[in-house]
CSV table of N, CA and C in Angstrom, one decimal:
chain,number,residue,atom,x,y,z
A,1349,MET,N,0.8,-1.2,0.0
A,1349,MET,CA,0.0,0.0,0.0
A,1349,MET,C,0.9,1.2,0.0
A,1350,LEU,N,1.3,1.7,1.2
A,1350,LEU,CA,2.2,2.9,1.2
A,1350,LEU,C,3.7,2.5,1.3
A,1351,LYS,N,3.9,1.2,1.5
A,1351,LYS,CA,5.3,0.6,1.6
A,1351,LYS,C,6.1,1.3,2.7
A,1352,ILE,N,5.5,1.4,3.9
A,1352,ILE,CA,6.2,2.0,5.0
A,1352,ILE,C,6.9,0.9,5.8
A,1353,PRO,N,8.2,1.0,5.9
A,1353,PRO,CA,8.9,-0.1,6.7
A,1353,PRO,C,8.6,0.0,8.2
A,1354,TRP,N,8.7,-1.1,8.9
A,1354,TRP,CA,8.4,-1.1,10.3
A,1354,TRP,C,9.4,-0.3,11.1
A,1355,THR,N,10.6,-0.1,10.5
A,1355,THR,CA,11.7,0.6,11.2
A,1355,THR,C,11.4,2.1,11.1
A,1356,ALA,N,10.4,2.6,10.4
A,1356,ALA,CA,10.1,4.0,10.3
A,1356,ALA,C,9.6,4.6,11.6
A,1357,LYS,N,9.1,3.8,12.5
A,1357,LYS,CA,8.6,4.2,13.8
A,1357,LYS,C,7.5,5.3,13.7
A,1358,LYS,N,6.5,5.0,12.8
A,1358,LYS,CA,5.4,5.9,12.7
A,1358,LYS,C,4.2,5.3,13.4
A,1359,THR,N,3.4,6.2,14.0
A,1359,THR,CA,2.2,5.8,14.7
A,1359,THR,C,1.1,5.4,13.7
A,1360,ASN,N,0.2,4.6,14.1
A,1360,ASN,CA,-0.9,4.2,13.3
A,1360,ASN,C,-1.7,5.4,12.8
A,1361,GLU,N,-1.9,6.4,13.7
A,1361,GLU,CA,-2.6,7.6,13.3
A,1361,GLU,C,-1.9,8.4,12.2
A,1362,ARG,N,-0.6,8.4,12.2
A,1362,ARG,CA,0.1,9.2,11.2
A,1362,ARG,C,0.0,8.4,9.9
A,1363,VAL,N,0.1,7.1,9.9
A,1363,VAL,CA,0.0,6.3,8.7
A,1363,VAL,C,-1.4,6.5,8.1
A,1364,LEU,N,-2.4,6.5,8.9
A,1364,LEU,CA,-3.8,6.7,8.4
A,1364,LEU,C,-3.9,8.1,7.8
A,1365,GLN,N,-3.3,9.1,8.4
A,1365,GLN,CA,-3.3,10.5,7.8
A,1365,GLN,C,-2.6,10.5,6.4
A,1366,GLU,N,-1.5,9.8,6.3
A,1366,GLU,CA,-0.8,9.8,5.0
A,1366,GLU,C,-1.6,9.1,4.0
A,1367,ALA,N,-2.4,8.0,4.4
A,1367,ALA,CA,-3.2,7.3,3.5
A,1367,ALA,C,-4.5,8.0,3.2
A,1368,GLN,N,-4.8,9.1,3.9
A,1368,GLN,CA,-6.0,9.8,3.9
A,1368,GLN,C,-7.2,8.9,4.1
A,1369,SER,N,-7.1,8.1,5.2
A,1369,SER,CA,-8.1,7.2,5.6
A,1369,SER,C,-8.5,7.4,7.0
A,1370,LYS,N,-9.6,6.8,7.5
A,1370,LYS,CA,-9.9,7.0,8.9
A,1370,LYS,C,-10.1,5.6,9.5
A,1371,ARG,N,-10.2,5.5,10.8
A,1371,ARG,CA,-10.2,4.3,11.5
A,1371,ARG,C,-11.6,3.6,11.4
A,1372,SER,N,-11.9,2.9,10.4
A,1372,SER,CA,-13.2,2.3,10.3
A,1372,SER,C,-13.3,1.1,11.1
A,1373,LEU,N,-12.2,0.3,11.3
A,1373,LEU,CA,-12.2,-0.9,12.1
A,1373,LEU,C,-12.5,-0.6,13.5
A,1374,LEU,N,-11.8,0.4,14.1
A,1374,LEU,CA,-12.0,0.8,15.5
A,1374,LEU,C,-13.4,1.3,15.7
A,1375,ASP,N,-14.0,2.0,14.7
A,1375,ASP,CA,-15.4,2.5,14.8
A,1375,ASP,C,-16.3,1.3,14.9
A,1376,LYS,N,-16.1,0.3,14.0
A,1376,LYS,CA,-17.0,-0.9,14.0
A,1376,LYS,C,-16.9,-1.6,15.4
A,1377,ILE,N,-15.7,-1.7,15.9
A,1377,ILE,CA,-15.5,-2.4,17.2
A,1377,ILE,C,-16.2,-1.7,18.3
A,1378,ARG,N,-16.1,-0.4,18.3
A,1378,ARG,CA,-16.7,0.4,19.4
A,1378,ARG,C,-18.3,0.3,19.3
A,1379,LYS,N,-18.8,0.4,18.0
A,1379,LYS,CA,-20.2,0.3,17.9
A,1379,LYS,C,-20.8,-1.1,18.3
A,1380,ARG,N,-20.1,-2.1,18.0
A,1380,ARG,CA,-20.5,-3.5,18.4
A,1380,ARG,C,-20.4,-3.7,19.9
A,1381,GLN,N,-19.3,-3.1,20.4
A,1381,GLN,CA,-19.1,-3.2,21.9
A,1381,GLN,C,-20.2,-2.5,22.6
A,1382,ALA,N,-20.6,-1.3,22.1
A,1382,ALA,CA,-21.7,-0.5,22.8
A,1382,ALA,C,-23.0,-1.2,22.6
A,1383,THR,N,-23.3,-1.8,21.5
A,1383,THR,CA,-24.6,-2.5,21.3
A,1383,THR,C,-24.6,-3.8,22.2
A,1384,LEU,N,-23.5,-4.5,22.3
A,1384,LEU,CA,-23.5,-5.6,23.2
A,1384,LEU,C,-23.6,-5.2,24.7
A,1385,PHE,N,-23.0,-4.1,25.0
A,1385,PHE,CA,-23.1,-3.6,26.4
A,1385,PHE,C,-24.5,-3.3,26.7
A,1386,GLY,N,-25.2,-2.6,25.8
A,1386,GLY,CA,-26.6,-2.3,26.1
A,1386,GLY,C,-27.5,-3.5,26.2
A,1387,HIS,N,-27.2,-4.5,25.4
A,1387,HIS,CA,-27.9,-5.8,25.4
A,1387,HIS,C,-27.8,-6.5,26.8
A,1388,ILE,N,-26.5,-6.5,27.2
A,1388,ILE,CA,-26.2,-7.2,28.5
A,1388,ILE,C,-26.8,-6.4,29.7
A,1389,MET,N,-26.8,-5.1,29.6
A,1389,MET,CA,-27.3,-4.3,30.7
A,1389,MET,C,-28.8,-4.4,30.9
A,1390,ARG,N,-29.5,-4.7,29.8
A,1390,ARG,CA,-31.0,-4.8,29.9
A,1390,ARG,C,-31.4,-6.1,30.5
A,1391,GLN,N,-30.5,-7.0,30.7
A,1391,GLN,CA,-30.9,-8.3,31.3
A,1391,GLN,C,-30.4,-8.4,32.7
A,1392,GLU,N,-31.0,-9.2,33.5
A,1392,GLU,CA,-30.6,-9.4,34.9
A,1392,GLU,C,-29.9,-10.8,35.0
A,1393,LYS,N,-28.7,-10.9,34.5
A,1393,LYS,CA,-28.0,-12.1,34.5
A,1393,LYS,C,-26.6,-11.9,35.1
A,1394,LEU,N,-25.9,-13.0,35.1
A,1394,LEU,CA,-24.5,-13.0,35.7
A,1394,LEU,C,-23.6,-12.0,35.0
A,1395,GLU,N,-23.8,-11.9,33.6
A,1395,GLU,CA,-22.9,-11.0,32.9
A,1395,GLU,C,-23.1,-9.5,33.3
A,1396,ASN,N,-24.3,-9.2,33.6
A,1396,ASN,CA,-24.6,-7.9,34.1
A,1396,ASN,C,-23.9,-7.6,35.4
A,1397,LEU,N,-23.9,-8.6,36.3
A,1397,LEU,CA,-23.2,-8.4,37.6
A,1397,LEU,C,-21.7,-8.3,37.4
A,1398,ILE,N,-21.2,-9.0,36.5
A,1398,ILE,CA,-19.7,-9.0,36.3
A,1398,ILE,C,-19.3,-7.6,35.7
A,1399,ILE,N,-20.0,-7.1,34.7
A,1399,ILE,CA,-19.7,-5.9,34.1
A,1399,ILE,C,-19.8,-4.7,35.0
A,1400,THR,N,-20.9,-4.7,35.9
A,1400,THR,CA,-21.1,-3.6,36.8
A,1400,THR,C,-20.1,-3.7,38.0
A,1401,GLY,N,-19.5,-4.8,38.2
A,1401,GLY,CA,-18.5,-5.0,39.2
A,1401,GLY,C,-19.1,-5.3,40.6
A,1402,MET,N,-20.3,-5.9,40.6
A,1402,MET,CA,-20.9,-6.2,41.9
A,1402,MET,C,-20.7,-7.7,42.3
A,1403,MET,N,-19.6,-8.3,41.9
A,1403,MET,CA,-19.3,-9.6,42.3
A,1403,MET,C,-18.6,-9.6,43.7
A,1404,MET,N,-18.8,-10.5,44.5
A,1404,MET,CA,-18.2,-10.6,45.8
A,1404,MET,C,-16.8,-11.2,45.6
A,1405,GLY,N,-15.9,-10.9,46.5
A,1405,GLY,CA,-14.6,-11.4,46.4
A,1405,GLY,C,-13.5,-10.4,46.5
A,1406,ARG,N,-12.3,-10.9,46.6
A,1406,ARG,CA,-11.1,-9.9,46.7
A,1406,ARG,C,-10.7,-9.4,45.3
A,1407,SER,N,-10.2,-8.2,45.3
A,1407,SER,CA,-9.7,-7.7,44.0
A,1407,SER,C,-8.3,-8.1,43.8
A,1408,CYS,N,-7.8,-8.1,42.6
A,1408,CYS,CA,-6.4,-8.5,42.3
A,1408,CYS,C,-5.4,-7.5,42.8
A,1409,ARG,N,-4.2,-7.9,43.0
A,1409,ARG,CA,-3.1,-7.0,43.4
A,1409,ARG,C,-2.7,-6.1,42.2
A,1410,GLY,N,-2.1,-5.0,42.6
A,1410,GLY,CA,-1.5,-4.2,41.6
A,1410,GLY,C,-2.4,-3.1,41.1
A,1411,ARG,N,-2.1,-2.5,40.0
A,1411,ARG,CA,-2.9,-1.4,39.5
A,1411,ARG,C,-4.3,-1.9,39.1
A,1412,GLN,N,-5.3,-1.0,39.4
A,1412,GLN,CA,-6.6,-1.4,39.0
A,1412,GLN,C,-6.8,-1.3,37.5
A,1413,ARG,N,-7.5,-2.3,37.0
A,1413,ARG,CA,-7.8,-2.3,35.6
A,1413,ARG,C,-8.9,-1.2,35.2
A,1414,GLN,N,-8.8,-0.8,34.0
A,1414,GLN,CA,-9.8,0.2,33.6
A,1414,GLN,C,-11.1,-0.5,33.4
A,1415,LYS,N,-12.2,0.0,33.9
A,1415,LYS,CA,-13.5,-0.7,33.9
A,1415,LYS,C,-14.1,-0.4,32.5
A,1416,LEU,N,-14.8,-1.4,32.0
A,1416,LEU,CA,-15.6,-1.2,30.8
A,1416,LEU,C,-16.6,-0.1,30.8
A,1417,THR,N,-17.2,0.0,32.0
A,1417,THR,CA,-18.3,1.0,32.1
A,1417,THR,C,-17.7,2.4,32.1
A,1418,ASP,N,-16.5,2.6,32.7
A,1418,ASP,CA,-15.9,3.9,32.7
A,1418,ASP,C,-15.5,4.3,31.2
A,1419,GLY,N,-14.9,3.4,30.5
A,1419,GLY,CA,-14.5,3.7,29.1
A,1419,GLY,C,-15.6,3.9,28.2
A,1420,MET,N,-16.7,3.2,28.4
A,1420,MET,CA,-17.9,3.4,27.6
A,1420,MET,C,-18.6,4.8,27.9
A,1421,ALA,N,-18.6,5.2,29.2
A,1421,ALA,CA,-19.2,6.5,29.5
A,1421,ALA,C,-18.3,7.6,28.9
A,1422,LYS,N,-17.0,7.4,29.0
A,1422,LYS,CA,-16.2,8.5,28.4
A,1422,LYS,C,-16.3,8.6,26.9
A,1423,TRP,N,-16.4,7.4,26.2
A,1423,TRP,CA,-16.6,7.5,24.8
A,1423,TRP,C,-17.9,8.0,24.3
A,1424,LEU,N,-19.0,7.7,25.1
A,1424,LEU,CA,-20.3,8.2,24.8
A,1424,LEU,C,-20.5,9.7,25.2
A,1425,GLY,N,-19.6,10.2,26.0
A,1425,GLY,CA,-19.8,11.6,26.5
A,1425,GLY,C,-20.8,11.7,27.6
A,1426,MET,N,-21.0,10.6,28.4
A,1426,MET,CA,-22.0,10.7,29.5
A,1426,MET,C,-21.2,11.2,30.7
A,1427,GLY,N,-22.0,11.9,31.5
A,1427,GLY,CA,-21.4,12.5,32.7
A,1427,GLY,C,-21.0,11.5,33.8
A,1428,SER,N,-21.9,10.5,34.0
A,1428,SER,CA,-21.7,9.5,35.0
A,1428,SER,C,-22.1,8.1,34.5
A,1429,VAL,N,-21.5,7.2,35.1
A,1429,VAL,CA,-21.8,5.8,34.8
A,1429,VAL,C,-23.2,5.4,35.1
A,1430,VAL,N,-23.7,5.9,36.2
A,1430,VAL,CA,-25.1,5.6,36.7
A,1430,VAL,C,-26.1,6.1,35.6
A,1431,ALA,N,-25.9,7.3,35.1
A,1431,ALA,CA,-26.8,7.8,34.1
A,1431,ALA,C,-26.7,6.9,32.8
A,1432,MET,N,-25.5,6.5,32.5
A,1432,MET,CA,-25.3,5.6,31.3
A,1432,MET,C,-26.1,4.3,31.5
A,1433,LEU,N,-25.9,3.7,32.7
A,1433,LEU,CA,-26.6,2.4,33.0
A,1433,LEU,C,-28.1,2.6,32.9
A,1434,GLN,N,-28.6,3.7,33.3
A,1434,GLN,CA,-30.1,4.0,33.3
A,1434,GLN,C,-30.5,4.1,31.8
A,1435,MET,N,-29.6,4.7,31.0
A,1435,MET,CA,-29.9,5.0,29.6
A,1435,MET,C,-30.0,3.6,28.8
A,1436,THR,N,-29.3,2.6,29.3
A,1436,THR,CA,-29.3,1.3,28.6
A,1436,THR,C,-30.7,0.7,28.7
A,1437,LYS,N,-31.4,1.0,29.7
A,1437,LYS,CA,-32.7,0.4,29.9
A,1437,LYS,C,-33.7,0.9,28.8
A,1438,MET,N,-33.5,2.1,28.3
A,1438,MET,CA,-34.3,2.6,27.2
A,1438,MET,C,-33.6,2.3,25.9
A,1439,ARG,N,-34.1,1.4,25.2
A,1439,ARG,CA,-33.4,0.8,24.0
A,1439,ARG,C,-33.3,1.9,22.9
A,1440,GLN,N,-34.3,2.6,22.5
A,1440,GLN,CA,-34.3,3.6,21.5
A,1440,GLN,C,-33.3,4.7,21.8
A,1441,GLU,N,-33.4,5.2,23.0
A,1441,GLU,CA,-32.5,6.3,23.5
A,1441,GLU,C,-31.0,5.8,23.4
A,1442,TRP,N,-30.8,4.5,23.8
A,1442,TRP,CA,-29.4,4.0,23.8
A,1442,TRP,C,-28.9,3.9,22.3
A,1443,ARG,N,-29.7,3.5,21.4
A,1443,ARG,CA,-29.3,3.4,20.0
A,1443,ARG,C,-29.0,4.8,19.5
A,1444,ARG,N,-29.9,5.8,19.8
A,1444,ARG,CA,-29.6,7.2,19.4
A,1444,ARG,C,-28.3,7.7,20.0
A,1445,LEU,N,-28.0,7.4,21.2
A,1445,LEU,CA,-26.8,7.8,21.8
A,1445,LEU,C,-25.6,7.3,21.1
A,1446,ILE,N,-25.6,6.0,20.7
A,1446,ILE,CA,-24.5,5.3,20.0
A,1446,ILE,C,-24.4,6.0,18.6
A,1447,ALA,N,-25.5,6.2,18.0
A,1447,ALA,CA,-25.4,6.9,16.6
A,1447,ALA,C,-24.8,8.2,16.7
A,1448,ASN,N,-25.1,9.0,17.7
A,1448,ASN,CA,-24.5,10.3,17.9
A,1448,ASN,C,-23.1,10.3,18.2
A,1449,ALA,N,-22.6,9.3,19.0
A,1449,ALA,CA,-21.2,9.1,19.3
A,1449,ALA,C,-20.4,8.7,18.0
A,1450,MET,N,-21.1,7.9,17.2
A,1450,MET,CA,-20.4,7.5,15.9
A,1450,MET,C,-20.3,8.6,15.0
A,1451,GLU,N,-21.3,9.5,14.9
A,1451,GLU,CA,-21.2,10.7,14.0
A,1451,GLU,C,-20.1,11.6,14.4
A,1452,GLN,N,-20.0,11.8,15.7
A,1452,GLN,CA,-19.0,12.7,16.3
A,1452,GLN,C,-17.6,12.2,16.1
A,1453,GLY,N,-17.5,10.9,16.1
A,1453,GLY,CA,-16.2,10.3,15.8
A,1453,GLY,C,-15.2,10.4,17.0
A,1454,THR,N,-15.7,10.4,18.2
A,1454,THR,CA,-14.9,10.6,19.4
A,1454,THR,C,-14.3,9.3,19.8
């Protein structure tokens, strides 16, 4: 394609700018992740408890991992995780929120 060697030490963002392309794969992944997140949050099952972090037990040692809910709220531009979790219960509003985030390209 652009024949850029791996020794050039260029970031993916810079290569995409040179190719005059945008990150379509990352956008697809984020959209699918958001739709799956909304699907899981509308159900009262074990997956819901795991994602919201309400499982009993000890936490792992070391640095805390970034939570899926925090990353999703940041990407969607929601002020709080609680408001985002309430938004997932309303399916049409959740879809509209995802569509707006995809248009903004954040």
